[in-house]
XYZ file of C-alpha atoms in Angstrom:
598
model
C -2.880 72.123 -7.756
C -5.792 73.011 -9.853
C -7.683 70.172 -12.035
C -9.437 72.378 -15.508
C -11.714 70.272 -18.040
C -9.966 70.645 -21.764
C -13.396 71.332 -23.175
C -11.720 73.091 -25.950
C -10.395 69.683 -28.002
C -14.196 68.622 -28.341
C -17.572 69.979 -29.214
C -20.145 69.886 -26.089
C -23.127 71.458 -25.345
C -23.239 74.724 -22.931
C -24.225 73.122 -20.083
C -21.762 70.614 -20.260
C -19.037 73.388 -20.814
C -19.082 74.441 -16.443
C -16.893 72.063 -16.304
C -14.140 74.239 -14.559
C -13.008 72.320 -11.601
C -10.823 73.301 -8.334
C -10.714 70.823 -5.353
C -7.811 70.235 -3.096
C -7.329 66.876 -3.732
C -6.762 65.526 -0.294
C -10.723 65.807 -0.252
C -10.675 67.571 2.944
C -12.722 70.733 1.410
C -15.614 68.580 -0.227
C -16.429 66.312 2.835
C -18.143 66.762 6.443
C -16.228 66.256 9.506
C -18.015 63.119 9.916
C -16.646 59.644 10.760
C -14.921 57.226 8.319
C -13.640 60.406 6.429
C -11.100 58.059 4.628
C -14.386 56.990 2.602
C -15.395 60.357 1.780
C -12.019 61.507 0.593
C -11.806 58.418 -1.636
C -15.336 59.792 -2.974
C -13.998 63.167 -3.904
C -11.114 62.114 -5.329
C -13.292 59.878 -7.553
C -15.616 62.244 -8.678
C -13.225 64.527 -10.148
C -12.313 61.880 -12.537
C -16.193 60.782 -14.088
C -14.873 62.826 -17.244
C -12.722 60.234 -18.180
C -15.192 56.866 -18.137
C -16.998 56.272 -21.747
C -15.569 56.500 -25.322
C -15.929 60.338 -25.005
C -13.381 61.263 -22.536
C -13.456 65.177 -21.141
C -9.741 66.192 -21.064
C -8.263 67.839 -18.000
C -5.373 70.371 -17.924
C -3.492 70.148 -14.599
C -1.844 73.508 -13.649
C 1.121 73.821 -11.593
C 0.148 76.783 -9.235
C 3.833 77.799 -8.609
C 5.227 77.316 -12.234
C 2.032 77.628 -14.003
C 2.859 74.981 -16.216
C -0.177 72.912 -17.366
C -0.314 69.355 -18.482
C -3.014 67.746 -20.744
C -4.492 64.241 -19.253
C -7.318 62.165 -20.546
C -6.771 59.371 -18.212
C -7.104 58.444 -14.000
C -3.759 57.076 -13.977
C -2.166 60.357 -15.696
C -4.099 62.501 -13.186
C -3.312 60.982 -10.358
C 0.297 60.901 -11.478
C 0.161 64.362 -11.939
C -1.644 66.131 -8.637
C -0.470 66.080 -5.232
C -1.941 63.406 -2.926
C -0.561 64.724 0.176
C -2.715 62.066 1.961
C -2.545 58.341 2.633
C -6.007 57.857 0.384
C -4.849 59.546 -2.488
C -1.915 57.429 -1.988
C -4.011 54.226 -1.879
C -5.836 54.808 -4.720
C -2.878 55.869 -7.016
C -1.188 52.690 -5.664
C -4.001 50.723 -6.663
C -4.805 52.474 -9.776
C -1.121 51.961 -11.444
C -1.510 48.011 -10.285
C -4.120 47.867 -12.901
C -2.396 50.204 -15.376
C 0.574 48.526 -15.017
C -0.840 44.871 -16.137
C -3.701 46.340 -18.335
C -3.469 49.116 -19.172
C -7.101 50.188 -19.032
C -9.936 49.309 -16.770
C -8.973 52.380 -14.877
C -11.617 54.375 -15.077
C -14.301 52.345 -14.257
C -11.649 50.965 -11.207
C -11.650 55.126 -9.650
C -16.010 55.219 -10.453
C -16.652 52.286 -8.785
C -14.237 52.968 -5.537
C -16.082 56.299 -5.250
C -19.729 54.823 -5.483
C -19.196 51.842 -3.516
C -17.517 54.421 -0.595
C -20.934 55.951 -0.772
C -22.467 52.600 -0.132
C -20.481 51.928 2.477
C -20.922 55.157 3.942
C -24.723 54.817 3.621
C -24.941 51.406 5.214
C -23.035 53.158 8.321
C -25.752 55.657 8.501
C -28.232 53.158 9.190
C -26.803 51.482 11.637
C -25.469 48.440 9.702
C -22.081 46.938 11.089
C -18.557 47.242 9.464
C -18.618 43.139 8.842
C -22.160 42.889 7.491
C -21.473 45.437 5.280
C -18.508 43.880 4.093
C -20.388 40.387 3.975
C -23.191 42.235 2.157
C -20.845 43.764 -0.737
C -18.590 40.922 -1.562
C -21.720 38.441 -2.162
C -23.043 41.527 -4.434
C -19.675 41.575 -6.313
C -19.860 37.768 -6.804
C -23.526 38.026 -8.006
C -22.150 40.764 -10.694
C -19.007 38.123 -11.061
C -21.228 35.282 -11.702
C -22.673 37.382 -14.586
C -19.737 38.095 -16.252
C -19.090 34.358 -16.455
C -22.782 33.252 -17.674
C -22.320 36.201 -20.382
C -19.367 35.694 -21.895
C -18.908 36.192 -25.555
C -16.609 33.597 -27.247
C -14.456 35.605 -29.950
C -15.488 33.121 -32.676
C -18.653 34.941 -32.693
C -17.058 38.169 -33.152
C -15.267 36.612 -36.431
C -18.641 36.867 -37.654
C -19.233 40.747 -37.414
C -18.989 42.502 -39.973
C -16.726 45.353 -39.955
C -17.554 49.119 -40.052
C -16.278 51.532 -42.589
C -13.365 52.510 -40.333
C -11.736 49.079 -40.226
C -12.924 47.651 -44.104
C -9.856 49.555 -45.417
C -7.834 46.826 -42.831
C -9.239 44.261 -44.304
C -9.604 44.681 -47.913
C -5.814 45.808 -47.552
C -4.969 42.434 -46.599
C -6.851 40.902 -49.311
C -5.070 42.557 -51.581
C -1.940 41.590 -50.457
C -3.126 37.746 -50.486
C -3.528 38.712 -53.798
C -0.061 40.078 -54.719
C 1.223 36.644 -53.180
C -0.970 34.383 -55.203
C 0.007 36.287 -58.388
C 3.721 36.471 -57.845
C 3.494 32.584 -56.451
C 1.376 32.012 -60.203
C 4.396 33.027 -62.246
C 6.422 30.630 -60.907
C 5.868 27.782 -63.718
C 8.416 25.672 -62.716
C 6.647 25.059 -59.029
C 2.932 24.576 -59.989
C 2.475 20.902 -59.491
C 5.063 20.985 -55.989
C 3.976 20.247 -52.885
C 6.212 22.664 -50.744
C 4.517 25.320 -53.495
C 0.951 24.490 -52.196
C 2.002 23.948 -48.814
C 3.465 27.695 -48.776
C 0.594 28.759 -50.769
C -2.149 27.234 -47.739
C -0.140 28.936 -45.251
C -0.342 32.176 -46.560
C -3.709 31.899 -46.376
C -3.892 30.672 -43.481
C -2.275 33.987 -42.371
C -4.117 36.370 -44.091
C -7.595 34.695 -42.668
C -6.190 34.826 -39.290
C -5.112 38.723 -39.529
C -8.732 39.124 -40.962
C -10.329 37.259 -37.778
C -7.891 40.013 -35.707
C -9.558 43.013 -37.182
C -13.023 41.844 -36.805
C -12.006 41.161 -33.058
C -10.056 44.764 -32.704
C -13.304 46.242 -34.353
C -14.808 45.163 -31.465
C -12.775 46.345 -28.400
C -12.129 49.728 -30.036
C -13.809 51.877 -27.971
C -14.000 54.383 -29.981
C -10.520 54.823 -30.862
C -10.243 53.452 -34.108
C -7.199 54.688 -35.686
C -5.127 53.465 -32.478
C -6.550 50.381 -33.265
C -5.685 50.294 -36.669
C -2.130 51.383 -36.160
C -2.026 48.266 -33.696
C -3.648 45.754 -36.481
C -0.983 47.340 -38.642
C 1.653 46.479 -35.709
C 0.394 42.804 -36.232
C 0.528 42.284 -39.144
C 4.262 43.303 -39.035
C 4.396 39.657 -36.931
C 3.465 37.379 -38.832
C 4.551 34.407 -36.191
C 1.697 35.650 -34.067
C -1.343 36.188 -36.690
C -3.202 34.404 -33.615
C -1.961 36.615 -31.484
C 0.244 39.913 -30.957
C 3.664 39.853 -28.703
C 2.701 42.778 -26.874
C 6.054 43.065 -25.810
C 7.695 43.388 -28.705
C 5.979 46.567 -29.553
C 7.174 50.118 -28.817
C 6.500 53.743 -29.487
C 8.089 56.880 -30.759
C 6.639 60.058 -30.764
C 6.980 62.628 -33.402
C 5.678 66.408 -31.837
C 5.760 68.137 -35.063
C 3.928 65.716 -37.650
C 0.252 65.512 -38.011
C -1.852 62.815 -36.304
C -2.202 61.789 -40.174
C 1.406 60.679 -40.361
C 1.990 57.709 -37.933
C 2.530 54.932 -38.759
C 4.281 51.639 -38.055
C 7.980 50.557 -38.954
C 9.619 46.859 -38.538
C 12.264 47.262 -35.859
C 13.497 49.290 -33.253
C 12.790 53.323 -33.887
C 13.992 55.480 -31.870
C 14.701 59.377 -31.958
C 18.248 60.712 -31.352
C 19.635 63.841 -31.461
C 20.801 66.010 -34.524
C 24.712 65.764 -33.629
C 24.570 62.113 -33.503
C 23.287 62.442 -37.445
C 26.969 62.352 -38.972
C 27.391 58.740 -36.953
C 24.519 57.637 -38.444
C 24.714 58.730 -41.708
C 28.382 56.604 -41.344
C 27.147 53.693 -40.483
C 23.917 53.612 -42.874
C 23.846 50.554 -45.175
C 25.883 48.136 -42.952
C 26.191 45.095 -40.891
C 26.961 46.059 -37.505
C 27.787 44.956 -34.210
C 26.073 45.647 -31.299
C 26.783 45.519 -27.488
C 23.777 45.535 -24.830
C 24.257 46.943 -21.674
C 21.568 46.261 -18.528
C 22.333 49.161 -16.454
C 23.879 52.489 -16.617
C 27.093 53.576 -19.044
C 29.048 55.108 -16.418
C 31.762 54.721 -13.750
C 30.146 54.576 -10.601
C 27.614 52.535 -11.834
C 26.643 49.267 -9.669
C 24.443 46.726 -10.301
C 21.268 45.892 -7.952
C 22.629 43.762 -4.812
C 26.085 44.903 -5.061
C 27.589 45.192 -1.630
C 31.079 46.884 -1.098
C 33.884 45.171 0.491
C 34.532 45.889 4.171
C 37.445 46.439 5.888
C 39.286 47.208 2.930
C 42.170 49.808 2.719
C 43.647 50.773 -0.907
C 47.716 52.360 -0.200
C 49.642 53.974 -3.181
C 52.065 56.247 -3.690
C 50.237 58.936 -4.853
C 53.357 60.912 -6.157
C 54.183 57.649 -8.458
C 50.326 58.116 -9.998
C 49.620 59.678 -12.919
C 47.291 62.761 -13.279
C 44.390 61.145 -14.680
C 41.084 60.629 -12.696
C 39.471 57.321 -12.356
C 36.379 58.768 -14.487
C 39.149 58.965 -17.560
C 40.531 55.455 -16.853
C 37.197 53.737 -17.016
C 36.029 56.071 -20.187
C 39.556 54.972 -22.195
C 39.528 51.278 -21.157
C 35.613 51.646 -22.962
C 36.800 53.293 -25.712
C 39.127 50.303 -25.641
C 36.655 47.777 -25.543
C 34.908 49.157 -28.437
C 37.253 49.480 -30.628
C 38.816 45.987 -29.941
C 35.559 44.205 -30.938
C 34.569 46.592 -33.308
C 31.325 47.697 -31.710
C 29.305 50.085 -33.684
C 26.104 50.277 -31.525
C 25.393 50.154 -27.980
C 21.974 49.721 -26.353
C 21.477 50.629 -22.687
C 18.966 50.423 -20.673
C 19.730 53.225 -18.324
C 21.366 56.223 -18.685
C 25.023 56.900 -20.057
C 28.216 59.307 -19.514
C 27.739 62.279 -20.935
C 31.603 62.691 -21.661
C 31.935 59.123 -22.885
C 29.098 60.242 -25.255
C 30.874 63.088 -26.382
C 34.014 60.917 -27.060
C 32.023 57.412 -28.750
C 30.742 60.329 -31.660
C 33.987 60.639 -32.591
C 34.642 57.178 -33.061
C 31.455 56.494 -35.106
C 29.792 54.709 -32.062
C 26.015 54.867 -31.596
C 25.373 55.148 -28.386
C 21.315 54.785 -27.081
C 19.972 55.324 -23.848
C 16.050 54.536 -22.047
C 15.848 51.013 -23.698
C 13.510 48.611 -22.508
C 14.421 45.536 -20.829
C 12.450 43.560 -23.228
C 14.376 45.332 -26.464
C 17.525 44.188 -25.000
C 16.154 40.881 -24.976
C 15.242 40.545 -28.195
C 18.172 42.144 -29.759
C 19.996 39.940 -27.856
C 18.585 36.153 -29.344
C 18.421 37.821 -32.678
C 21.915 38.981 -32.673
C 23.966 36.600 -29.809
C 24.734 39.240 -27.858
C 25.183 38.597 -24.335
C 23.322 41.181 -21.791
C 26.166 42.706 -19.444
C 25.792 44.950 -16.286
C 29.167 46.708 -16.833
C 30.448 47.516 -20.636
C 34.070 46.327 -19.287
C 33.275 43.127 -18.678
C 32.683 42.544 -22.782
C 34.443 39.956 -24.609
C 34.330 38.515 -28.441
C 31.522 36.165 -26.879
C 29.408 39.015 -25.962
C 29.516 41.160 -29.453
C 25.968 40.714 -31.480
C 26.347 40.478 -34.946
C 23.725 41.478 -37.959
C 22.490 44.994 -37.322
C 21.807 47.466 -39.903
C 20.217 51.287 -39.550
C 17.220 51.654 -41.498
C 16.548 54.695 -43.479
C 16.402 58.052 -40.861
C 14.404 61.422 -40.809
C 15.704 64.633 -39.966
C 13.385 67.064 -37.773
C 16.038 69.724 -37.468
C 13.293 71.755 -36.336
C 12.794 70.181 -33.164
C 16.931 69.264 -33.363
C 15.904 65.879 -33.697
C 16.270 62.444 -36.093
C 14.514 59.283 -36.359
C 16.315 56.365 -37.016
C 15.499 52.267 -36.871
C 17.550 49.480 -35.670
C 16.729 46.540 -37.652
C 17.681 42.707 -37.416
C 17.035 39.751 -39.442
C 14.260 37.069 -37.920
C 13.489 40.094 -35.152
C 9.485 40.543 -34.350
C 9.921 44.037 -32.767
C 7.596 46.520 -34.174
C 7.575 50.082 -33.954
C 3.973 52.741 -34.037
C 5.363 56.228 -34.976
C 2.783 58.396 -33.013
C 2.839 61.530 -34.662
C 0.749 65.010 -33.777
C 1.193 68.989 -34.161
C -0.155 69.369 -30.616
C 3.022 68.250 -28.315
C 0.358 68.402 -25.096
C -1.583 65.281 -27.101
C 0.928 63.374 -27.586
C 0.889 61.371 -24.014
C -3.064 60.490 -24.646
C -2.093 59.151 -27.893
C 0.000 56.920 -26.836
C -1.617 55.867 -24.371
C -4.514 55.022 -26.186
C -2.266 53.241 -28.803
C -1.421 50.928 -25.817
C -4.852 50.452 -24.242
C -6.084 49.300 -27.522
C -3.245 47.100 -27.825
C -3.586 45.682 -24.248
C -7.207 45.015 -24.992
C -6.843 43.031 -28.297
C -4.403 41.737 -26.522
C -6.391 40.307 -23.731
C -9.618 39.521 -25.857
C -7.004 37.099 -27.715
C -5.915 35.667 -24.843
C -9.092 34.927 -22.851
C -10.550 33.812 -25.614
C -14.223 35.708 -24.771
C -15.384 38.958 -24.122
C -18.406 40.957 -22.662
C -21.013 43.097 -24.068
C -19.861 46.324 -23.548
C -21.454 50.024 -23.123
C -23.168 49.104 -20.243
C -25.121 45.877 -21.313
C -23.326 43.388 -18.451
C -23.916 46.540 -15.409
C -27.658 46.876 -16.368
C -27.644 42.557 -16.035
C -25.711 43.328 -13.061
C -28.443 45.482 -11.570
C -31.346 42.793 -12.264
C -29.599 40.246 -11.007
C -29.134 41.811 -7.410
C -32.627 43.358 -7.866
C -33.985 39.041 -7.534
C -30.653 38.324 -5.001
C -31.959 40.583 -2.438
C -35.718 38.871 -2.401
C -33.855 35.080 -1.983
C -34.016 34.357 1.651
C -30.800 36.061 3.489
C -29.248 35.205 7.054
C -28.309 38.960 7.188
C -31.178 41.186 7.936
C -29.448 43.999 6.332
C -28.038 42.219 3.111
C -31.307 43.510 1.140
C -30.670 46.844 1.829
C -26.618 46.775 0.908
C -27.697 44.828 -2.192
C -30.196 47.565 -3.439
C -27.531 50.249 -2.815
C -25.350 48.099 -4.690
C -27.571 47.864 -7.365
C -27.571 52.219 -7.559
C -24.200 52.346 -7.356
C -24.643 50.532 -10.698
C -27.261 52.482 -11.866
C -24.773 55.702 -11.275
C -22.048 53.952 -13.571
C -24.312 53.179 -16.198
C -26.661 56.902 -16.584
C -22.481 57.932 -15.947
C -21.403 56.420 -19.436
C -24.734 56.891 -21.195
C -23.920 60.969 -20.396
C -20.741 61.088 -21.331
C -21.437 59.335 -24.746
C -23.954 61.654 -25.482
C -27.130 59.457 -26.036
C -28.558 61.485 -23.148
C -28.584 65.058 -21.785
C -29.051 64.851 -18.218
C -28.861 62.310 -15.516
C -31.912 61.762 -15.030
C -32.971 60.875 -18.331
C -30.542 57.902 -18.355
C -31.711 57.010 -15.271
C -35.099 56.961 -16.255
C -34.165 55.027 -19.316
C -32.441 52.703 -16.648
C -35.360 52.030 -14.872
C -37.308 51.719 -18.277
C -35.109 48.580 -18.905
C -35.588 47.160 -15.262
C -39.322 47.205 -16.052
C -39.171 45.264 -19.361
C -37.175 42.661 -17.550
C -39.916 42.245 -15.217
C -42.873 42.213 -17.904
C -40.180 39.364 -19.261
C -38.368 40.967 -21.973
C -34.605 40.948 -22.297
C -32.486 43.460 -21.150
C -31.118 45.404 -24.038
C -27.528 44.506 -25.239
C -25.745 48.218 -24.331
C -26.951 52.093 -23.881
C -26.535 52.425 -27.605
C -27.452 49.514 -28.855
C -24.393 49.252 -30.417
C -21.886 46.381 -30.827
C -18.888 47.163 -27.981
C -16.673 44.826 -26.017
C -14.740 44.701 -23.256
C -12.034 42.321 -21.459
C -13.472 39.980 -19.272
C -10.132 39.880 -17.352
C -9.714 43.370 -16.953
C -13.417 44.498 -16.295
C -13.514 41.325 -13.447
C -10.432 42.140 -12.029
C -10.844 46.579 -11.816
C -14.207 45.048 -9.849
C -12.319 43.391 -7.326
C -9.577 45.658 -7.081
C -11.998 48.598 -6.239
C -14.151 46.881 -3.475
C -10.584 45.778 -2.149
C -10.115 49.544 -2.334
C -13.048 50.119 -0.322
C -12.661 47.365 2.751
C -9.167 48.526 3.327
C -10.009 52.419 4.160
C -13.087 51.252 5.609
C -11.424 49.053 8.184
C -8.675 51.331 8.490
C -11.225 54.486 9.427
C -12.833 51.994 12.171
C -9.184 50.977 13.688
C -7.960 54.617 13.758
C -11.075 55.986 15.137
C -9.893 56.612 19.129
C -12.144 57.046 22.084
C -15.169 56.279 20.722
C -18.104 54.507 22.741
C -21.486 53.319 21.878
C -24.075 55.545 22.622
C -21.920 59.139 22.779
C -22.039 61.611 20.642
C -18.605 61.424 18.821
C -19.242 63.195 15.589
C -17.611 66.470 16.568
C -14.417 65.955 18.036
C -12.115 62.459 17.056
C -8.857 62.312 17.322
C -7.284 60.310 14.072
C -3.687 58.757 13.590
C-alpha cells in the first residue's frame, strides 16, 4: 500500500511539495530493532498522518498496489480505514481512532499526533533508565495538569454571542434578518389581529427564534475551522428546525451526495433525500403529488432474512409429499405473500434499513411501490412517530396497525448522466433535514462530507457543553507553562521532572506542528523559536498569547479533553503490553539484539 500527499488540490511552497510518501505501514521499515517496538510502530504510523492536523489539511491519495486504484483522504480515520494494518498496533490505533470518530467526529487528528509524540516520551524515559510505572505515574499527572487547564480556561458561549461575525458568515445572518422581516410585515397586514394577545405572543416568539439562530451562527463562526461553507450549510440545516433554535438534532440530519454538480450547488432540503436509480423514475413520477403510505422495515427485504438473536428450532423434522407440492420455490412464496401484503394495505413506500431482494425489486416497480434501501436507524425512527408506522423485522408480519400514513415525494432531479435521480420523502411535523453535498470531483466528495459532519458535531458539542477553548494552539502553549512551574513543585518521583519537561516538547511538537501547516511559519524551527519566544514573555510576566495566529478559533472542550485521554490510554496499553511480551530478558544483559516477541 502506498500513502502519496494530494499536493495538487492546494497551493504550497516547493519545499513543502516532497511530500511523496511510501512506508509499510506496519512500521517495521522506519524503526530500530530495539525494545518496546510496539511504541515505535505507533510513532510511524503517526507521523505519516501530521498532514492532516490544522485548518490546512495536506490530502493523501492511497494507491492500491495490485489494482492501482487510488483513493483521496483528508482525514486519520479515512486513512487508516483505507491501508493495511497487518499488525496488532495499527489495529489498536484504528480501534481507538474510530471510538472517537464514531462519537465526535473530529478530534482525530490531534488523537494520532499526540499517541505518536507521547510514544516518543515514553520511549525516551526508557532510555534513561526510568521505570515502566514512574513513567506512567509521571504522564498521567502531566495530562491532568494540561486537564486542569482546560477547565480554568474555558470559554462560556455567551461570550462568543458577542463576536462579531466575519464576512463569510454576515450573509447567515443578515439572511435571517430579513426573514424576521418578511414575518413582521406579513403578521402587519393582518388588521383584524393587531391588538390580540396570541398575535403578540406569536410575534415575541418569532423573535425569539430568529435571535437564537443568530446566537448559533456567531457560535458556528467560531468552531469553523476553516471550513466555512460546511458550516454554513449546517446553520442552514438548523434553521430548517426550528424546535431546536437552541440547539441542532444531530440526528435528524443526513447527507446525499451529488458527483456531477459543482461544490456551488449544495444545499439543504426539509426531509428525507435520497438518490435512486433512473428505472425507479416512472414510480416516482406516479406517485408525485400524493399522500402515501409507508411501511418501515428494520432489517433486510428478503427471504432468508433473520433478525439478531434468532435461534433455529432443534430437533425439528418438516415431511411432505413432495409429488403433492407445487413447482414454486420458497423464494417465490415469500416474494407473492409481499406483494400481497402491499397491496392489501395499500403501501406505496417502503423504507429499509438493510438491503432488499433484488427480484422482489424488480416485481414492487411494477406495482408502483418505492422501494429504499441503506436507511438509517434513526430515519426509521422518525418516520415512524411522524407517520404511526410501526418498525417490523420481517415485511410479513405487517398489519393495518403497522401502515404510516401522510407521506408525499417532493419535487425530484434527474442526473441521467450518472443514471441517477434525487428525490425527497417528506412528512408533516418531521425535523429531518437533508445537506445535498454536491462536487465535479467524485474523489472529493467523501472529505466533503465529512467535513459537513465534523462541523456539525462540533456546533453540536459547543451547544451542548455550553463552553469552549481557545483554539489554534492557545490552551497547548498554557499547557506547556503550566508543566514548565509543575516540574519545579516538590515531587516524590525523582524522575517526574524529567517526564514532565518531555511532556512539555511533546507539546511544543503539536503546536510548531499546526503553526506549519497553517502557514504562519516556514520551517520548524521558526515556530519553535516563536514557541519559546512566548515561554519567555510568560516568565518576564506577560500573558501567553491567545493562539499561533492570533486569531479567534475554538474548539470542543469535550472532544479536545477526551482525544487527550484516549491517546495516553493509547500509549500505556502498548507500553505495558511491549514489557509483558518481552521474554527472557534479565537485568544487566545485553538483550537488544535478539528477543523473542509473542
Amino acid at each position: 500500500m502506498v500513502v502519496q500527499c494530494a499536493c495538487a488540490f492546494q497551493n504550497t511552497d516547493p519545499a513543502r511539495k516532497q511530500c511523496s510518501l511510501a512506508v509499510k505501514m506496519s512500521g517495521s521499515a522506519t524503526v530500530a530493532q530495539r525494545r518496546h517496538i510496539g511504541l515505535q510502530q505507533l510513532e510511524a504510523i503517526a507521523a505519516t498522518t501530521h498532514g492532516f492536523l490544522g485548518p490546512n489539511k495536506r490530502p493523501k491519495f492511497i494507491q492500491d498496489e495490485d489494482s492501482r486504484d487510488a483513493v483521496l483522504v483528508s482525514s486519520c480515520s479515512r486513512l487508516l480505514e483505507r491501508i493495511e494494518l497487518d499488525g496488532s498496533i495499527g489495529q489498536l490505533l484504528h480501534e481507538t481512532v474510530q471510538a472517537q470518530q464514531k462519537i465526535f467526529h473530529s478530534g482525530t487528528g490531534t488523537l494520532v499526533f499526540l499517541a505518536g509524540v507521547w510514544s516518543r516520551v515514553a520511549l525516551e524515559c526508557l532510555n534513561r533508565g526510568i521505570t515502566v510505572l514512574d513513567i506512567k505515574t509521571a504522564m498521567r499527572k502531566g495530562l491532568e495538569v494540561c486537564l486542569k487547564v482546560c477547565k480554568q480556561s474555558a470559554v462560556s458561549v455567551e461570550e462568543l454571542k458577542e463576536h462579531k461575525p466575519t464576512s463569510a458568515f454576515k450573509s447567515e445572518i443578515q439572511e435571517t434578518k430579513l426573514q424576521n422581516m418578511d414575518v413582521k410585515l406579513s403578521q402587519n397586514l393582518k388588521l383584524t389581529l393587531k391588538h390580540s394577545r396570541h398575535f403578540n405572543s406569536h410575534d415575541a416568539q418569532t423573535e425569539n427564534t430568529q435571535t437564537a439562530l443568530n446566537d448559533v451562527t456567531r457560535i458556528a463562526q467560531a468552531v469553523s475551522h476553516g471550513c466555512d461553507s460546511s458550516m454554513r450549510l449546517v446553520l442552514k440545516a438548523c434553521k430548517l428546525q426550528p424546535k431546536n433554535a437552541q440547539n441542532m438534532d444531530i440526528q435528524k440530519l443526513v447527507t446525499c451526495l451529488i458527483p456531477s454538480l459543482s461544490e456551488e450547488k449544495s444545499h439543504v432540503l426539509h426531509g428525507f433525500v435520497t438518490l435512486l436509480s433512473v428505472e425507479q423514475a416512472s414510480v416516482v413520477r406516479h406517485l408525485q403529488a400524493q399522500a402515501l403510505n409507508i411501511a418501515l422495515v428494520n432489517g433486510d427485504l428478503c427471504d432468508k432474512y433473520r433478525h439478531v438473536g434468532f435461534n433455529r428450532l432443534g430437533n425439528v423434522v418438516h415431511i411432505t409429499d413432495c409429488a403433492d407440492m407445487p413447482s414454486v420455490s420458497l423464494e417465490e412464496r415469500w416474494m407473492e405473500d409481499v406483494l400481497r401484503k402491499l397491496h392489501e394495505f395499500s403501501i406505496d413506500v417502503v423504507l429499509v434499513s438493510g438491503m432488499a431482494n433484488l427480484k422482489l425489486k424488480d416485481r414492487v416497480f411494477g406495482a408502483n411501490v418505492l422501494v429504499i434501501e441503506g436507511v438509517k436507524t434513526s430515519i426509521l425512527k422518525e418516520f415512524s412517530i411522524c407517520t404511526g408506522a410501526v418498525l417490523v423485522s420481517y415485511i410479513t408480519q405487517i398489519d393495518e396497525s403497522c401502515v404510516g400514513r401522510g407521506v408525499t415525494l417532493g419535487p425530484w432531479r434527474d442526473f441521467s448522466e450518472n443514471d441517477l435521480i434525487m428525490v425527497s420523502i417528506v412528512t408533516a411535523g418531521t425535523s429531518l433535514v437533508t445537506a445535498v453535498i454536491c462536487s465535479s470531483v467524485p474523489a472529493k466528495l467523501q472529505s466533503l462530507e465529512d467535513q459537513f459532519w465534523s462541523c456539525a458535531y462540533r456546533l453540536h458539542q459547543a451547544l451542548a457543553d455550553g463552553k469552549v477553548l481557545r483554539g489554534a494552539g492557545a490552551i497547548e502553549l498554557l499547557c506547556i507553562q503550566q508543566l514548565h512551574q509543575s516540574k519545579q513543585t516538590e515531587m516524590e518521583n525523582p524522575h517526574e521532572g524529567v517526564v514532565l519537561e518531555l511532556m512539555a516538547e511533546a507539546w511544543m511538537d503539536y503546536v510548531s506542528t499546526l503553526m506549519l501547516n497553517s502557514g504562519s511559519v516556514g520551517s520548524k524551527a521558526e515556530a519553535w523559536t516563536a514557541i519559546a519566544h512566548q515561554m519567555r514573555l510568560h516568565i518576564n510576566g506577560e500573558a501567553v498569547a491567545q493562539g499561533v495566529d492570533g486569531i479567534s478559533v475554538y474548539d470542543n472542550v469535550t472532544v479536545k479533553s477526551e482525544a487527550w485521554r484516549r491517546a495516553l490510554d493509547l500509549v500505556f496499553l502498548v507500553l505495558q503490553s511491549d514489557t509483558e511480551i518481552i521474554t527472557g530478558v534479565s537485568e544487566g544483559e545485553n538483550v537488544y539484539r535478539e528477543l523473542m516477541y509473542l
